[in-house]
Amino acid sequence: MSVRSTARALPTMLRVAFAEAVAYRAEVLVWMLATTMPLIMLALWLAVAREGPVGRLGETELIAYFLSTFIVRQFTGSWACWQINTEVRDGTLAMRLLRPVHPMLAYAAEQLVSVPVRGIFSLPIAIAGLIWLGTAPFPHDPLVWMGWALSMLGAWLISLFVNFIVGCSSLFLESSLKIMDIWLALFFVFSGYLIPVELFPPIVRAIGDWLPFRYQIGLPVELMTGVYDRAASLTMLGRQWLMVVVLGAFTAFVWRRGIGRFAAYGG
């Protein structure tokens, strides 16, 4: 396969993947409902905040934080791990290998087109809440918002690469879904999905700065809610994109090693 053939096939892949996402919109809706935990956590944290602010987070800041978390989670999630595990077990991965497009690009296209479908369902709820809050809890610097957009892309790529790595591990194991379960348990704790990262003890925050979890949720949410100035935003974005590069390289390594085993098994 070449870059030219991939570029020619990409629009068709996106159209087909979008049609599948719309056709299986009930499945997309189920995935969305599975990511509404920030709204539940918002209710819990508001009950706590009635006694007084939690750190710097009063009721307004908590609403802004968890609505932002809901938005970020909707647009940066990935389920490629489950898809790869299934296709390795039932052998349909072989069909992808026959196509003139790298399977990883095909998986990425299928994940990408779900974003607008998710937006149709989730954005009205989130935007209504954010409008109700007003602009006070959010940054007014356009450069910070540009950094936020970049952090959303980085968060999506980190989620995608982690799913690829764990999914490709099924080429070595009978199933790698338990590995993903462990990853998700750590993700829920350290990403800021359930607990704002700034409420962690300093030593936990310092460790978390060098783990990928917080760059999947915490960083985009913190940029969206104005936690960082320009300099701090650039520092955190640099760390996030370092994670993207490392995970991307490791994805390529695991795929090359794993796909050889799949060919030997199928051949």
XYZ file of N, CA and C in Angstrom:
801
model
N 0.831 -1.186 0.000
C 0.000 0.000 0.000
C 0.871 1.244 0.000
N 0.389 2.317 -0.624
C 1.156 3.550 -0.723
C 0.368 4.690 -0.103
N 1.060 5.804 0.088
C 0.383 6.984 0.626
C -0.698 7.444 -0.341
N -0.398 7.333 -1.660
C -1.368 7.781 -2.665
C -2.637 6.932 -2.626
N -2.475 5.610 -2.578
C -3.667 4.742 -2.551
C -4.450 4.932 -1.264
N -3.732 5.173 -0.164
C -4.411 5.418 1.111
C -5.220 6.701 1.065
N -4.607 7.780 0.494
C -5.314 9.057 0.404
C -6.548 8.943 -0.481
N -6.460 8.138 -1.548
C -7.613 7.970 -2.442
C -8.724 7.170 -1.764
N -8.326 6.214 -0.924
C -9.337 5.359 -0.288
C -9.952 5.995 0.951
N -9.263 6.969 1.532
C -9.712 7.507 2.818
C -11.116 8.107 2.784
N -11.463 8.967 1.789
C -12.842 9.512 1.782
C -13.902 8.428 1.737
N -13.654 7.364 0.950
C -14.629 6.277 0.882
C -14.738 5.563 2.224
N -13.598 5.332 2.860
C -13.626 4.677 4.170
C -14.417 5.501 5.167
N -14.225 6.822 5.146
C -14.938 7.684 6.084
C -16.439 7.648 5.821
N -16.823 7.660 4.520
C -18.259 7.615 4.199
C -18.884 6.300 4.660
N -18.190 5.202 4.401
C -18.718 3.897 4.808
C -18.811 3.810 6.331
N -17.765 4.278 7.015
C -17.759 4.213 8.479
C -18.855 5.090 9.063
N -19.093 6.259 8.444
C -20.157 7.140 8.945
C -21.516 6.484 8.742
N -21.700 5.844 7.589
C -22.970 5.151 7.338
C -23.183 4.044 8.371
N -22.123 3.330 8.719
C -22.250 2.276 9.731
C -22.586 2.867 11.096
N -21.933 4.017 11.416
C -22.197 4.649 12.718
C -23.649 5.089 12.820
N -24.188 5.625 11.709
C -25.589 6.049 11.709
C -26.512 4.831 11.765
N -26.158 3.781 11.001
C -26.982 2.573 10.983
C -27.043 1.919 12.360
N -25.915 1.973 13.073
C -25.864 1.367 14.410
C -25.910 2.451 15.485
N -26.793 3.462 15.264
C -26.846 4.597 16.194
C -27.272 4.158 17.593
N -28.056 3.087 17.690
C -28.433 2.599 19.018
C -27.181 2.165 19.790
N -26.247 1.519 19.078
C -24.997 1.121 19.724
C -24.198 2.345 20.165
N -24.158 3.369 19.294
C -23.453 4.611 19.649
C -24.083 5.237 20.884
N -25.427 5.204 20.934
C -26.132 5.778 22.086
C -25.770 5.030 23.368
N -25.649 3.704 23.268
C -25.256 2.922 24.445
C -23.861 3.313 24.899
N -22.953 3.496 23.936
C -21.600 3.928 24.306
C -21.638 5.294 24.996
N -22.500 6.180 24.494
C -22.596 7.507 25.110
C -23.122 7.416 26.538
N -24.152 6.585 26.715
C -24.712 6.437 28.061
C -23.687 5.860 29.024
N -22.757 5.062 28.489
C -21.713 4.481 29.334
C -20.673 5.510 29.747
N -20.727 6.695 29.141
C -19.729 7.727 29.464
C -20.375 8.941 30.125
N -21.518 8.728 30.775
C -22.193 9.844 31.448
C -21.820 9.923 32.931
N -20.824 9.156 33.331
C -20.424 9.172 34.738
C -20.094 10.586 35.248
N -19.485 11.483 34.420
C -19.221 12.843 34.935
C -20.474 13.545 35.442
N -21.625 13.286 34.824
C -22.859 13.935 35.280
C -23.277 13.384 36.641
N -23.040 12.091 36.859
C -23.333 11.499 38.175
C -22.366 12.048 39.223
N -21.080 12.118 38.838
C -20.084 12.657 39.775
C -20.367 14.119 40.097
N -20.914 14.850 39.127
C -21.261 16.254 39.371
C -22.266 16.357 40.513
N -23.280 15.507 40.494
C -24.282 15.537 41.566
C -23.636 15.221 42.918
N -22.731 14.247 42.938
C -22.068 13.880 44.195
C -21.188 15.010 44.715
N -20.397 15.605 43.799
C -19.491 16.673 44.235
C -20.243 17.943 44.644
N -21.376 18.200 44.001
C -22.175 19.364 44.411
C -22.709 19.188 45.827
N -23.056 17.946 46.174
C -23.508 17.684 47.545
C -22.381 17.977 48.537
N -21.155 17.629 48.151
C -20.007 17.914 49.022
C -19.754 19.419 49.102
N -19.887 20.106 47.951
C -19.554 21.536 47.901
C -20.561 22.408 48.635
N -21.712 21.875 48.955
C -22.683 22.687 49.693
C -22.164 23.064 51.073
N -21.253 22.280 51.595
C -20.642 22.582 52.900
C -19.543 23.626 52.771
N -19.109 23.899 51.542
C -18.030 24.854 51.314
C -17.205 24.414 50.124
N -16.408 25.326 49.525
C -15.610 24.980 48.341
C -14.662 23.822 48.635
N -14.430 23.004 47.617
C -13.458 21.907 47.701
C -12.194 22.409 47.023
N -11.183 22.763 47.820
C -10.029 23.439 47.240
C -10.481 24.794 46.715
N -10.207 25.068 45.442
C -10.694 26.318 44.845
C -12.038 26.113 44.149
N -12.547 24.881 44.176
C -13.724 24.525 43.387
C -15.006 24.705 44.193
N -15.741 25.772 43.853
C -17.080 25.937 44.401
C -18.092 25.273 43.481
N -19.365 25.541 43.708
C -20.398 24.877 42.910
C -20.279 25.226 41.428
N -20.058 26.516 41.115
C -19.944 26.924 39.713
C -18.766 26.243 39.033
N -17.606 26.221 39.706
C -16.419 25.602 39.118
C -16.612 24.098 38.928
N -17.302 23.460 39.869
C -17.535 22.014 39.735
C -18.472 21.710 38.567
N -19.500 22.547 38.399
C -20.402 22.330 37.252
C -19.631 22.499 35.944
N -18.810 23.561 35.873
C -18.017 23.777 34.659
C -17.057 22.617 34.424
N -16.444 22.121 35.511
C -15.466 21.035 35.369
C -16.124 19.768 34.827
N -17.225 19.339 35.434
C -17.783 18.044 35.037
C -18.571 18.126 33.725
N -19.129 19.289 33.393
C -19.709 19.420 32.057
C -18.610 19.369 31.001
N -17.477 20.007 31.290
C -16.338 19.940 30.362
C -15.831 18.507 30.248
N -15.784 17.788 31.375
C -15.358 16.387 31.350
C -16.280 15.549 30.480
N -17.584 15.815 30.589
C -18.562 15.093 29.760
C -18.285 15.322 28.274
N -18.025 16.573 27.908
C -17.746 16.898 26.500
C -16.461 16.224 26.037
N -15.402 16.356 26.828
C -14.100 15.791 26.428
C -14.194 14.285 26.272
N -14.879 13.634 27.203
C -14.995 12.177 27.143
C -15.765 11.726 25.908
N -16.813 12.481 25.550
C -17.606 12.106 24.381
C -16.773 12.120 23.103
N -15.853 13.073 23.011
C -15.136 13.260 21.749
C -13.752 12.620 21.717
N -13.315 12.045 22.807
C -11.969 11.463 22.808
C -11.978 9.974 23.137
N -13.160 9.388 23.250
C -13.225 7.963 23.574
C -12.876 7.095 22.372
N -12.567 5.841 22.645
C -12.263 4.870 21.587
C -12.629 3.477 22.086
N -13.040 2.630 21.170
C -13.365 1.238 21.527
C -12.647 0.268 20.578
N -11.559 0.726 19.959
C -10.845 -0.110 18.979
C -10.338 -1.401 19.600
N -10.010 -1.384 20.899
C -9.498 -2.590 21.560
C -10.493 -3.736 21.444
N -11.756 -3.472 21.713
C -12.783 -4.516 21.660
C -12.959 -5.000 20.217
N -12.908 -4.066 19.283
C -13.063 -4.421 17.878
C -11.912 -5.310 17.404
N -10.690 -4.959 17.770
C -9.529 -5.743 17.341
C -9.567 -7.126 17.972
N -9.903 -7.192 19.264
C -9.988 -8.500 19.929
C -10.971 -9.422 19.214
N -12.132 -8.866 18.867
C -13.145 -9.677 18.177
C -12.642 -10.155 16.821
N -12.023 -9.258 16.067
C -11.606 -9.598 14.707
C -10.410 -10.544 14.701
N -9.594 -10.487 15.735
C -8.492 -11.452 15.832
C -9.052 -12.837 16.136
N -10.029 -12.891 17.039
C -10.580 -14.197 17.435
C -11.365 -14.862 16.301
N -12.197 -14.047 15.588
C -13.017 -14.685 14.539
C -12.338 -14.680 13.169
N -11.150 -14.123 13.088
C -10.380 -14.209 11.846
C -10.681 -13.141 10.815
N -11.637 -12.243 11.100
C -11.979 -11.215 10.107
C -10.890 -10.173 9.934
N -9.896 -10.194 10.823
C -8.756 -9.297 10.631
C -8.055 -9.607 9.305
N -8.125 -10.864 8.883
C -7.484 -11.247 7.615
C -8.062 -10.456 6.446
N -9.351 -10.153 6.485
C -9.975 -9.377 5.401
C -9.399 -7.968 5.344
N -9.120 -7.408 6.519
C -8.522 -6.066 6.529
C -7.121 -6.087 5.924
N -6.405 -7.181 6.159
C -5.035 -7.272 5.653
C -4.991 -7.366 4.127
N -6.098 -7.791 3.523
C -6.138 -7.906 2.064
C -6.434 -6.564 1.385
N -6.914 -5.605 2.152
C -7.278 -4.313 1.569
C -6.034 -3.437 1.371
N -6.099 -2.505 0.409
C -4.924 -1.674 0.112
C -4.745 -0.501 1.070
N -5.243 -0.637 2.287
C -5.123 0.418 3.300
C -4.681 -0.238 4.595
N -3.771 0.401 5.291
C -3.286 -0.177 6.547
C -4.454 -0.347 7.530
N -4.572 -1.516 8.165
C -5.702 -1.742 9.094
C -5.794 -0.699 10.197
N -4.662 -0.193 10.678
C -4.720 0.807 11.740
C -5.409 2.084 11.263
N -5.152 2.471 10.003
C -5.823 3.651 9.453
C -7.322 3.412 9.303
N -7.671 2.172 8.918
C -9.098 1.844 8.791
C -9.791 1.908 10.149
N -9.141 1.334 11.173
C -9.718 1.418 12.516
C -9.849 2.882 12.954
N -8.805 3.687 12.690
C -8.825 5.092 13.100
C -9.962 5.843 12.415
N -10.182 5.559 11.115
C -11.272 6.231 10.384
C -12.618 5.865 10.988
N -12.782 4.595 11.360
C -14.057 4.168 11.935
C -14.311 4.830 13.286
N -13.236 5.037 14.047
C -13.393 5.715 15.335
C -13.688 7.203 15.138
N -13.027 7.785 14.129
C -13.140 9.230 13.914
C -14.552 9.649 13.521
N -15.191 8.866 12.666
C -16.510 9.290 12.168
C -17.595 9.191 13.226
N -17.302 8.523 14.335
C -18.314 8.474 15.397
C -18.405 9.806 16.128
N -17.377 10.659 15.957
C -17.355 11.938 16.683
C -18.564 12.804 16.340
N -18.869 13.058 15.045
C -20.058 13.893 14.776
C -21.353 13.258 15.244
N -21.436 11.911 15.178
C -22.662 11.249 15.651
C -22.829 11.463 17.144
N -21.723 11.321 17.874
C -21.788 11.578 19.313
C -22.163 13.024 19.587
N -21.616 13.942 18.772
C -21.893 15.357 18.973
C -23.369 15.692 18.827
N -24.027 15.028 17.869
C -25.447 15.289 17.640
C -26.253 15.015 18.905
N -25.876 13.935 19.611
C -26.637 13.551 20.802
C -26.205 14.324 22.050
N -24.911 14.546 22.201
C -24.402 15.029 23.488
C -24.220 16.542 23.568
N -23.865 17.178 22.448
C -23.543 18.603 22.518
C -24.695 19.480 22.990
N -25.927 19.263 22.523
C -27.007 20.142 23.000
C -27.114 20.170 24.525
N -26.961 18.987 25.171
C -27.054 18.934 26.633
C -25.917 19.736 27.266
N -24.705 19.477 26.787
C -23.546 20.132 27.387
C -23.536 21.630 27.126
N -23.867 22.028 25.900
C -23.836 23.455 25.565
C -24.900 24.216 26.357
N -26.072 23.619 26.534
C -27.122 24.279 27.325
C -26.618 24.534 28.748
N -25.936 23.545 29.313
C -25.395 23.728 30.662
C -24.318 24.792 30.715
N -23.459 24.817 29.704
C -22.375 25.800 29.688
C -22.911 27.215 29.482
N -23.945 27.350 28.640
C -24.556 28.674 28.446
C -25.190 29.154 29.745
N -25.798 28.237 30.446
C -26.437 28.593 31.728
C -25.381 29.109 32.723
N -24.171 28.540 32.645
C -23.105 28.996 33.553
C -22.571 30.371 33.182
N -22.636 30.728 31.887
C -22.025 31.971 31.442
C -20.572 31.763 31.098
N -19.865 32.837 30.798
C -18.481 32.731 30.330
C -17.459 32.861 31.457
N -17.903 33.218 32.651
C -16.955 33.508 33.734
C -16.007 32.340 34.051
N -16.478 31.072 34.103
C -15.562 30.002 34.496
C -14.585 29.592 33.401
N -14.647 30.193 32.220
C -13.865 29.708 31.088
C -12.855 30.766 30.638
N -11.757 30.338 30.014
C -10.709 31.292 29.613
C -11.190 32.202 28.479
N -10.589 33.373 28.401
C -10.942 34.321 27.347
C -9.772 34.546 26.396
N -8.700 33.791 26.571
C -7.523 33.919 25.716
C -7.672 32.974 24.515
N -7.715 33.506 23.283
C -7.893 32.619 22.115
C -6.766 31.609 21.960
N -5.554 31.960 22.401
C -4.440 31.013 22.283
C -4.649 29.802 23.199
N -5.227 30.049 24.359
C -5.527 28.915 25.251
C -6.559 28.000 24.606
N -7.533 28.593 23.918
C -8.532 27.762 23.226
C -7.909 26.994 22.067
N -6.916 27.596 21.402
C -6.204 26.852 20.355
C -5.458 25.675 20.980
N -4.853 25.932 22.140
C -4.193 24.836 22.852
C -5.174 23.771 23.271
N -6.377 24.174 23.638
C -7.413 23.196 24.008
C -7.753 22.300 22.815
N -7.918 22.920 21.639
C -8.227 22.117 20.442
C -7.105 21.111 20.171
N -5.864 21.564 20.335
C -4.721 20.660 20.128
C -4.713 19.551 21.181
N -5.081 19.910 22.406
C -5.101 18.897 23.474
C -6.201 17.868 23.234
N -7.315 18.276 22.616
C -8.382 17.318 22.295
C -7.892 16.301 21.265
N -7.170 16.797 20.261
C -6.607 15.874 19.274
C -5.614 14.927 19.931
N -4.755 15.488 20.795
C -3.785 14.645 21.493
C -4.462 13.616 22.381
N -5.527 14.020 23.071
C -6.255 13.087 23.948
C -6.876 11.958 23.138
N -7.437 12.308 21.984
C -8.047 11.265 21.127
C -6.972 10.299 20.622
N -5.837 10.832 20.228
C -4.769 9.958 19.733
C -4.235 9.049 20.839
N -4.097 9.577 22.048
C -3.629 8.731 23.158
C -4.629 7.598 23.408
N -5.913 7.922 23.461
C -6.931 6.875 23.660
C -6.882 5.849 22.538
N -6.722 6.338 21.306
C -6.680 5.437 20.151
C -5.453 4.529 20.215
N -4.291 5.107 20.479
C -3.060 4.305 20.509
C -3.092 3.280 21.646
N -3.613 3.680 22.796
C -3.721 2.715 23.910
C -4.630 1.565 23.506
N -5.751 1.876 22.848
C -6.647 0.822 22.371
C -5.957 -0.066 21.345
N -5.163 0.529 20.472
C -4.423 -0.264 19.485
C -3.427 -1.198 20.183
N -2.688 -0.652 21.139
C -1.657 -1.457 21.815
C -2.285 -2.633 22.547
N -3.324 -2.344 23.325
C -3.974 -3.427 24.068
C -4.686 -4.373 23.107
N -5.321 -3.819 22.079
C -5.987 -4.673 21.100
C -5.005 -5.585 20.386
N -3.862 -5.062 19.977
C -2.846 -5.878 19.289
C -2.227 -6.906 20.230
N -2.327 -6.680 21.523
C -1.829 -7.682 22.476
C -2.607 -8.983 22.359
N -3.825 -8.918 21.798
C -4.595 -10.150 21.597
C -3.957 -11.049 20.554
N -3.003 -10.521 19.790
C -2.253 -11.354 18.848
C -1.239 -12.233 19.575
N -0.959 -11.889 20.826
C -0.027 -12.685 21.646
C -0.787 -13.507 22.695
N -1.976 -12.995 23.086
C -2.756 -13.628 24.153
C -4.066 -14.144 23.577
N -4.765 -14.942 24.354
C -6.084 -15.392 23.899
C -7.044 -14.219 23.824
N -6.961 -13.325 24.798
C -7.765 -12.111 24.811
C -7.039 -11.087 25.678
N -7.093 -9.832 25.251
C -6.420 -8.786 26.028
C -7.426 -7.856 26.690
N -8.684 -8.256 26.747
C -9.702 -7.370 27.313
C -9.490 -7.121 28.803
N -8.930 -8.108 29.518
C -8.658 -7.892 30.940
C -7.602 -6.809 31.132
N -6.656 -6.747 30.206
C -5.646 -5.673 30.281
C -6.331 -4.315 30.145
N -7.299 -4.242 29.220
C -8.027 -2.982 29.061
C -8.840 -2.659 30.309
N -9.391 -3.678 30.956
C -10.130 -3.444 32.209
C -9.212 -2.804 33.264
N -7.974 -3.310 33.349
C -7.024 -2.737 34.311
C -6.695 -1.297 33.929
N -6.476 -1.080 32.636
C -6.178 0.281 32.170
C -7.326 1.236 32.513
N -8.549 0.797 32.265
C -9.697 1.661 32.525
C -9.847 1.971 34.010
N -9.543 0.978 34.863
C -9.615 1.230 36.303
C -8.629 2.331 36.701
N -7.408 2.260 36.166
C -6.410 3.310 36.446
C -6.823 4.637 35.815
N -7.404 4.555 34.625
C -7.863 5.765 33.930
C -8.926 6.496 34.747
N -9.875 5.741 35.288
C -10.939 6.380 36.062
C -10.385 7.106 37.289
N -9.323 6.559 37.870
C -8.759 7.157 39.089
C -7.873 8.361 38.763
N -6.977 8.206 37.791
C -5.910 9.201 37.600
C -6.160 10.219 36.487
N -7.199 10.045 35.687
C -7.373 10.930 34.525
C -8.088 12.226 34.852
N -8.739 12.307 36.017
C -9.596 13.454 36.305
C -11.031 13.204 35.916
N -11.334 11.988 35.484
C -12.694 11.651 35.035
C -13.685 11.666 36.194
N -13.253 11.169 37.350
C -14.129 11.113 38.516
C -13.747 12.153 39.569
N -12.451 12.411 39.693
C -11.932 13.350 40.701
C -11.041 14.368 39.995
N -11.294 15.670 40.157
C -10.400 16.651 39.525
C -8.950 16.423 39.951
N -8.060 16.439 38.979
C -6.650 16.136 39.247
C -6.063 17.087 40.287
N -6.507 18.340 40.287
C -5.924 19.321 41.206
C -6.242 19.018 42.659
N -7.190 18.099 42.934
C -7.504 17.738 44.310
C -6.639 16.598 44.833
N -5.828 16.001 43.957
C -4.928 14.938 44.404
C -3.802 15.525 45.253
N -3.208 14.722 46.149
C -2.009 15.171 46.871
C -0.889 15.521 45.888
N 0.003 16.448 46.247
C 1.044 16.896 45.303
C 1.875 15.764 44.723
N 2.211 14.761 45.545
C 3.067 13.690 45.027
C 2.321 12.846 43.988
N 1.010 12.670 44.174
C 0.217 11.913 43.192
C 0.106 12.714 41.896
N -0.078 14.035 42.026
C -0.146 14.876 40.821
C 1.170 14.833 40.060
N 2.284 14.847 40.814
C 3.601 14.832 40.168
C 3.814 13.532 39.393
N 3.400 12.422 39.984
C 3.508 11.134 39.284
C 2.581 11.118 38.069
N 1.367 11.646 38.270
C 0.388 11.652 37.183
C 0.811 12.486 35.989
N 1.668 13.488 36.231
C 2.139 14.319 35.120
C 2.910 13.509 34.090
N 3.454 12.357 34.505
C 4.276 11.555 33.600
C 3.589 10.245 33.222
N 2.305 10.168 33.499
C 1.504 9.028 33.051
C 0.498 9.524 32.001
N 0.065 8.666 31.100
C -0.810 9.136 30.017
C -2.235 9.448 30.427
N -2.679 8.974 31.610
C -4.105 9.052 31.948
C -4.630 10.483 31.954
N -3.927 11.388 32.624
C -4.458 12.740 32.779
C -4.495 13.501 31.455
N -3.685 13.053 30.471
C -3.688 13.735 29.174
C -4.846 13.267 28.295
N -5.591 12.250 28.759
C -6.787 11.812 28.038
C -8.005 12.648 28.432
N -8.046 13.113 29.666
C -9.204 13.868 30.152
C -8.772 15.155 30.861
N -7.920 15.005 31.867
C -7.606 16.116 32.766
C -7.093 17.353 32.060
N -6.118 17.183 31.154
C -5.528 18.365 30.511
C -6.546 19.130 29.663
N -7.292 18.472 28.743
C -8.277 19.260 27.980
C -9.300 19.958 28.875
N -9.712 19.281 29.950
C -10.698 19.893 30.848
C -10.081 21.089 31.571
N -8.844 20.945 32.023
C -8.188 22.056 32.727
C -7.967 23.250 31.804
N -7.628 22.980 30.542
C -7.488 24.087 29.590
C -8.844 24.744 29.329
N -9.884 23.931 29.254
C -11.224 24.449 28.973
C -11.755 25.282 30.121
N -11.320 24.983 31.331
C -11.819 25.711 32.503
C -10.805 26.727 33.035
N -9.788 27.021 32.219
C -8.897 28.128 32.534
C -7.965 27.918 33.696
N -7.531 26.680 33.929
C -6.603 26.422 35.039
C -5.207 26.958 34.716
N -4.797 26.895 33.436
C -3.422 27.238 33.064
C -3.354 28.562 32.314
N -2.205 29.265 32.485
C -1.908 30.400 31.621
C -1.194 29.873 30.374
N -0.739 30.765 29.516
C -0.138 30.342 28.248
C 1.100 29.463 28.456
N 1.994 29.901 29.351
C 3.255 29.166 29.543
C 2.990 27.760 30.075
N 2.135 27.672 31.079
C 1.830 26.360 31.654
C 1.098 25.477 30.641
N 0.251 26.103 29.811
C -0.463 25.338 28.785
C 0.521 24.703 27.811
N 1.527 25.481 27.396
C 2.520 24.953 26.450
C 3.309 23.800 27.072
N 3.665 23.939 28.340
C 4.410 22.872 29.015
C 3.606 21.582 29.049
N 2.343 21.697 29.430
C 1.506 20.506 29.529
C 1.218 19.919 28.146
N 1.036 20.791 27.151
C 0.824 20.276 25.796
C 2.057 19.536 25.285
N 3.237 20.057 25.637
C 4.473 19.379 25.234
C 4.547 17.978 25.812
N 4.179 17.839 27.088
C 4.189 16.513 27.708
C 3.151 15.601 27.049
N 1.976 16.164 26.757
C 0.930 15.339 26.143
C 1.396 14.808 24.786
N 1.975 15.664 23.974
C 2.370 15.228 22.637
C 3.602 14.338 22.665
N 4.396 14.446 23.720
C 5.463 13.465 23.908
C 4.843 12.078 24.133
N 3.764 12.049 24.926
C 3.044 10.784 25.132
C 2.505 10.253 23.807
N 1.973 11.152 22.973
C 1.408 10.732 21.686
C 2.485 10.071 20.830
N 3.660 10.693 20.774
C 4.752 10.152 19.944
C 5.201 8.790 20.474
N 5.394 8.701 21.795
C 5.864 7.436 22.391
C 4.843 6.322 22.162
N 3.570 6.618 22.425
C 2.537 5.595 22.253
C 2.348 5.228 20.786
N 2.500 6.216 19.892
C 2.400 5.919 18.463
C 3.516 4.984 18.015
N 4.734 5.242 18.479
C 5.861 4.377 18.126
C 5.673 2.974 18.704
N 5.166 2.899 19.929
C 4.962 1.582 20.546
C 3.833 0.819 19.839
N 2.826 1.549 19.381
C 1.754 0.909 18.613
C 2.318 0.242 17.357
N 3.186 0.981 16.637
C 3.782 0.420 15.417
C 4.612 -0.819 15.740
N 5.336 -0.771 16.858
C 6.171 -1.913 17.262
C 5.312 -3.140 17.573
N 4.268 -2.949 18.392
C 3.416 -4.084 18.784
C 2.703 -4.660 17.565
N 2.252 -3.787 16.664
C 1.560 -4.265 15.468
C 2.492 -5.128 14.603
N 3.701 -4.642 14.369
C 4.642 -5.401 13.522
C 4.963 -6.754 14.132
N 5.196 -6.783 15.439
C 5.513 -8.063 16.083
C 4.291 -8.981 16.126
N 3.129 -8.399 16.373
C 1.936 -9.226 16.533
C 1.398 -9.770 15.228
N 1.430 -8.973 14.167
C 0.814 -9.395 12.921
C 1.576 -10.569 12.298
N 2.856 -10.695 12.603
C 3.612 -11.857 12.146
C 3.069 -13.136 12.760
N 2.694 -13.078 14.011
C 2.111 -14.253 14.664
C 0.747 -14.581 14.062
N -0.040 -13.550 13.718
C -1.355 -13.793 13.119
C -1.196 -14.477 11.766
N -0.230 -14.044 10.958
C -0.006 -14.658 9.657
C 0.430 -16.101 9.824
N 1.291 -16.391 10.813
C 1.764 -17.750 11.030
C 0.610 -18.644 11.453
N -0.275 -18.096 12.301
C -1.431 -18.892 12.765
C -2.392 -19.179 11.615
N -2.695 -18.111 10.823
C -3.646 -18.291 9.740
C -3.078 -19.051 8.568
N -1.745 -18.964 8.353
C -1.161 -19.599 7.195
C -1.086 -21.086 7.302
